[in-house]
XYZ file of C-alpha atoms in Angstrom:
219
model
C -122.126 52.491 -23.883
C -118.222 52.402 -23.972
C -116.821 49.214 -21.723
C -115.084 50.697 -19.179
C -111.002 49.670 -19.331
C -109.928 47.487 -16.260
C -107.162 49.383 -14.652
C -104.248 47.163 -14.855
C -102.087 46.260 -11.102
C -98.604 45.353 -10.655
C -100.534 42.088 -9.467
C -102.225 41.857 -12.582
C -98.955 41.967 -14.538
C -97.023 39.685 -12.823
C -99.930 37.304 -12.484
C -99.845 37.518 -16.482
C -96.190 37.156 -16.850
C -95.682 33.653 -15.019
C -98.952 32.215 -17.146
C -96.897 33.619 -20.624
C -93.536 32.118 -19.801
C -95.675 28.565 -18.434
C -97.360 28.606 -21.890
C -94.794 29.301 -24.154
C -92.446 27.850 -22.342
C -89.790 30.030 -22.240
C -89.453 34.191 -21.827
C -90.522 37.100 -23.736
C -87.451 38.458 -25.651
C -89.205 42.180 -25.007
C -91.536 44.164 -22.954
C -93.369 44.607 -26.519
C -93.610 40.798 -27.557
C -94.957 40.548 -24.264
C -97.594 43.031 -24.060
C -98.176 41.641 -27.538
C -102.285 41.418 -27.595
C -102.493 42.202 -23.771
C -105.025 44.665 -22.399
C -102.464 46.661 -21.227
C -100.027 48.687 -23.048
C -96.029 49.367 -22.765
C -96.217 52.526 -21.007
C -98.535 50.967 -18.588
C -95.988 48.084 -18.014
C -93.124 50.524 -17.305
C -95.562 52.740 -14.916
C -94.551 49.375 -12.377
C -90.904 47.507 -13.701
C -88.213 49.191 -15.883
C -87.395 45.764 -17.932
C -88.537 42.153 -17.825
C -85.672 41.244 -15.632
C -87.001 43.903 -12.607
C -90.178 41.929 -13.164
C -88.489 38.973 -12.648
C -87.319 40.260 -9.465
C -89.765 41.052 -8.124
C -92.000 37.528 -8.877
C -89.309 35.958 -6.037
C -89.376 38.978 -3.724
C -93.129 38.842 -3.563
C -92.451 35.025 -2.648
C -91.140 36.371 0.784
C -93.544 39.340 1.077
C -96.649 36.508 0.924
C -94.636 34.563 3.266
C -94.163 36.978 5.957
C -97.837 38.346 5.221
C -98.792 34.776 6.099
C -96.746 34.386 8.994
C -97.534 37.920 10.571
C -100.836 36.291 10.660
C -100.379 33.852 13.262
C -100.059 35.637 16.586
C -98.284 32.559 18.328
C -95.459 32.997 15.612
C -94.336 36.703 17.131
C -93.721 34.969 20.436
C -91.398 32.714 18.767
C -87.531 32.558 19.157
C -85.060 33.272 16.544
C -84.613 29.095 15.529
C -88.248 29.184 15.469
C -89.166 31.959 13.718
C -86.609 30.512 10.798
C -88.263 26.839 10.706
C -91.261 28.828 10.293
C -90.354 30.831 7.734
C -88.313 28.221 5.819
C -91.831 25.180 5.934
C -94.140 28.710 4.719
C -91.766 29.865 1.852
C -91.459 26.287 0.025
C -95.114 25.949 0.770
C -95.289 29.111 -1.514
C -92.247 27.864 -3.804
C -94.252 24.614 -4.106
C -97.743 26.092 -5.228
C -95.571 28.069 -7.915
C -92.718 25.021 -8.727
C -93.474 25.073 -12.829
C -92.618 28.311 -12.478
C -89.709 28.490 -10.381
C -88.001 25.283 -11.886
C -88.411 26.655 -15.499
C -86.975 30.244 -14.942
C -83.994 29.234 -12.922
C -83.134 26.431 -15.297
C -83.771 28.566 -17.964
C -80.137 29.816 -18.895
C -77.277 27.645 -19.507
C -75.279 29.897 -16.952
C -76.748 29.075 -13.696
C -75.271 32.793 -12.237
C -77.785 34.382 -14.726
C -80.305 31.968 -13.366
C -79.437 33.663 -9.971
C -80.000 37.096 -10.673
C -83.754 36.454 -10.316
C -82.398 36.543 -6.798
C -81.242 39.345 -5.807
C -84.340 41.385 -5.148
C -85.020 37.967 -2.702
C -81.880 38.291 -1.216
C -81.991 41.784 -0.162
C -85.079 41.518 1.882
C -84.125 37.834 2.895
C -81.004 39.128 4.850
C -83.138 42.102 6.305
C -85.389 39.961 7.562
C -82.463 37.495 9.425
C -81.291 40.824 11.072
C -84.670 41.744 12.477
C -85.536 38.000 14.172
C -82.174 38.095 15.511
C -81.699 38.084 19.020
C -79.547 38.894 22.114
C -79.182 35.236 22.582
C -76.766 34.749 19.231
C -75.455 37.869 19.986
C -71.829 38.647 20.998
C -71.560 40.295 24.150
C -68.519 42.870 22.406
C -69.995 45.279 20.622
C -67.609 45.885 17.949
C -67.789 42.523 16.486
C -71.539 42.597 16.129
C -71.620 44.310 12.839
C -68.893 41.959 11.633
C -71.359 38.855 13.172
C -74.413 39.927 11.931
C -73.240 39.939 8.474
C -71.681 36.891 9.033
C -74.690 35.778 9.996
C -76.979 37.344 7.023
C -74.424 35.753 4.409
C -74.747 31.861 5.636
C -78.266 32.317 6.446
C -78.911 33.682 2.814
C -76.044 30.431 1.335
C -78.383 27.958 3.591
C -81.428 29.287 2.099
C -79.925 28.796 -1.620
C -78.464 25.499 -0.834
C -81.917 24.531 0.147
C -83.821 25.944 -2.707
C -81.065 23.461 -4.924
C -82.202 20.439 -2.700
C -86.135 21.378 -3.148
C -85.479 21.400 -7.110
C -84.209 18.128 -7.257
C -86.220 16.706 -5.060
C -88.628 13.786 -5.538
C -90.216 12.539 -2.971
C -93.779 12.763 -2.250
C -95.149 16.200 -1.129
C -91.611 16.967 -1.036
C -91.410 15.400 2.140
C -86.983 15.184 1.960
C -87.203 18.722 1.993
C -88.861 19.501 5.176
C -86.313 16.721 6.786
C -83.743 18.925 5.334
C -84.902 22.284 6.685
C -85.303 20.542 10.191
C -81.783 19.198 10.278
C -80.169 22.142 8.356
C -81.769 24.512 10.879
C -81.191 22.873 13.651
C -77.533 22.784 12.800
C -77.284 26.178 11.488
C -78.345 26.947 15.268
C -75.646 24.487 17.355
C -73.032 26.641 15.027
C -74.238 29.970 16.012
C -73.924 29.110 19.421
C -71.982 32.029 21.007
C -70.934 31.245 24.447
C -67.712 29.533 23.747
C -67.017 32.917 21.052
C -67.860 35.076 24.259
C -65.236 33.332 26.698
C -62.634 33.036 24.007
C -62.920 37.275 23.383
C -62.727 37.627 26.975
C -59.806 35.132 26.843
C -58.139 37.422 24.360
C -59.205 40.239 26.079
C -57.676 39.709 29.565
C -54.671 38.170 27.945
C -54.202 41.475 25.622
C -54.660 43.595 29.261
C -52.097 41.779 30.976
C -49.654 41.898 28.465
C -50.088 45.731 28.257
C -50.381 46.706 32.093
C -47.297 44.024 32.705
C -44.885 46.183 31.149
């Protein structure tokens, strides 16, 4: 009787991928070398990524997707503020960096052009700045209305710059369960947080806004 054919997941395949380039130590040139002697064909490779690079992608967006799958799971963490809910997110995601750092270190080292390194990112960065717009709250909110669009993706940007400039401190760390890292999350946070204070912004657009009145209505 005929062995019936595992069907293959998009799990399966990246799974697969990040154990080829660990091995050989470097990536597939093609979507054929790499289905080379695989139980799983081309066309079943393109039924989930177009090219190696989507694949890529995607290994660092499903970095965030496990981390908000694991923090969703917490019920104290939807209660949490804004600061909160970052610190939480930030200590989760190198957790998940950390139990995948071969991986991670090789592929964005991998190029001598660190920007081609980076394009592994983008997928990441997408749903990294959608999340920073959903945990954000009233409280770093400007009270005027028209510069909230202009804030929040001022907001997205240095979020997403803090979260790269971290990632550069992780890889170069060495200290012992990384602990330099979490001290740098903690204070990098924390400060992020002082900055986005928005009170003083508030009273200085009221500032400009009585001052534009009266220099309108006092002619």
């Amino acid at each position: 009787m005929a062995t019936k054919k595992k069907i293959i997941t998009r799990e399966d395949i990246v799974s697969i991928y990040m154990n080829d380039v660990l091995e050989a130590g470097k990536r597939p040139v093609s979507v054929f070398h790499f289905v080379k002697g695989k139980d799983f064909t081309e066309a079943e490779f393109y039924n989930f990524f177009g090219t190696l690079e989507s694949l890529e992608k995607e290994i660092f967006r499903l970095f965030f997707t496990n981390t908000i799958e694991l923090l969703n799971k917490n019920t104290d963490y939807l209660e949490y503020d804004m600061k909160n809910k970052m610190l939480s997110f930030y200590f989760t995601f190198f957790e998940i960096l950390t139990a995948n750092r071969s991986y991670v270190l090789q592929t964005l080292k991998s190029d001598p052009n660190p920007i081609k390194n980076l394009v592994q990112l983008t997928s990441l960065r997408e749903v990294f700045k959608d999340y920073v717009s959903e945990i954000l709250t009233d409280d770093y909110r400007l009270e005027q209305e028209r510069f909230q669009k202009f804030q929040e993706k001022t907001i997205q940007e240095s979020a997403w710059l803090q979260l790269m400039l971290t990632l550069k401190f992780w890889m170069s760390d060495e200290s012992a369960a990384f602990e330099k890292t979490d001290v740098f999350i903690e204070k990098s946070v924390n400060a992020s947080f002082e900055l986005m204070n928005v009170a003083p912004m508030n009273h200085l657009l009221d500032f400009g806004k009585f001052l534009f009145k009266e220099k309108i209505y006092s002619r």
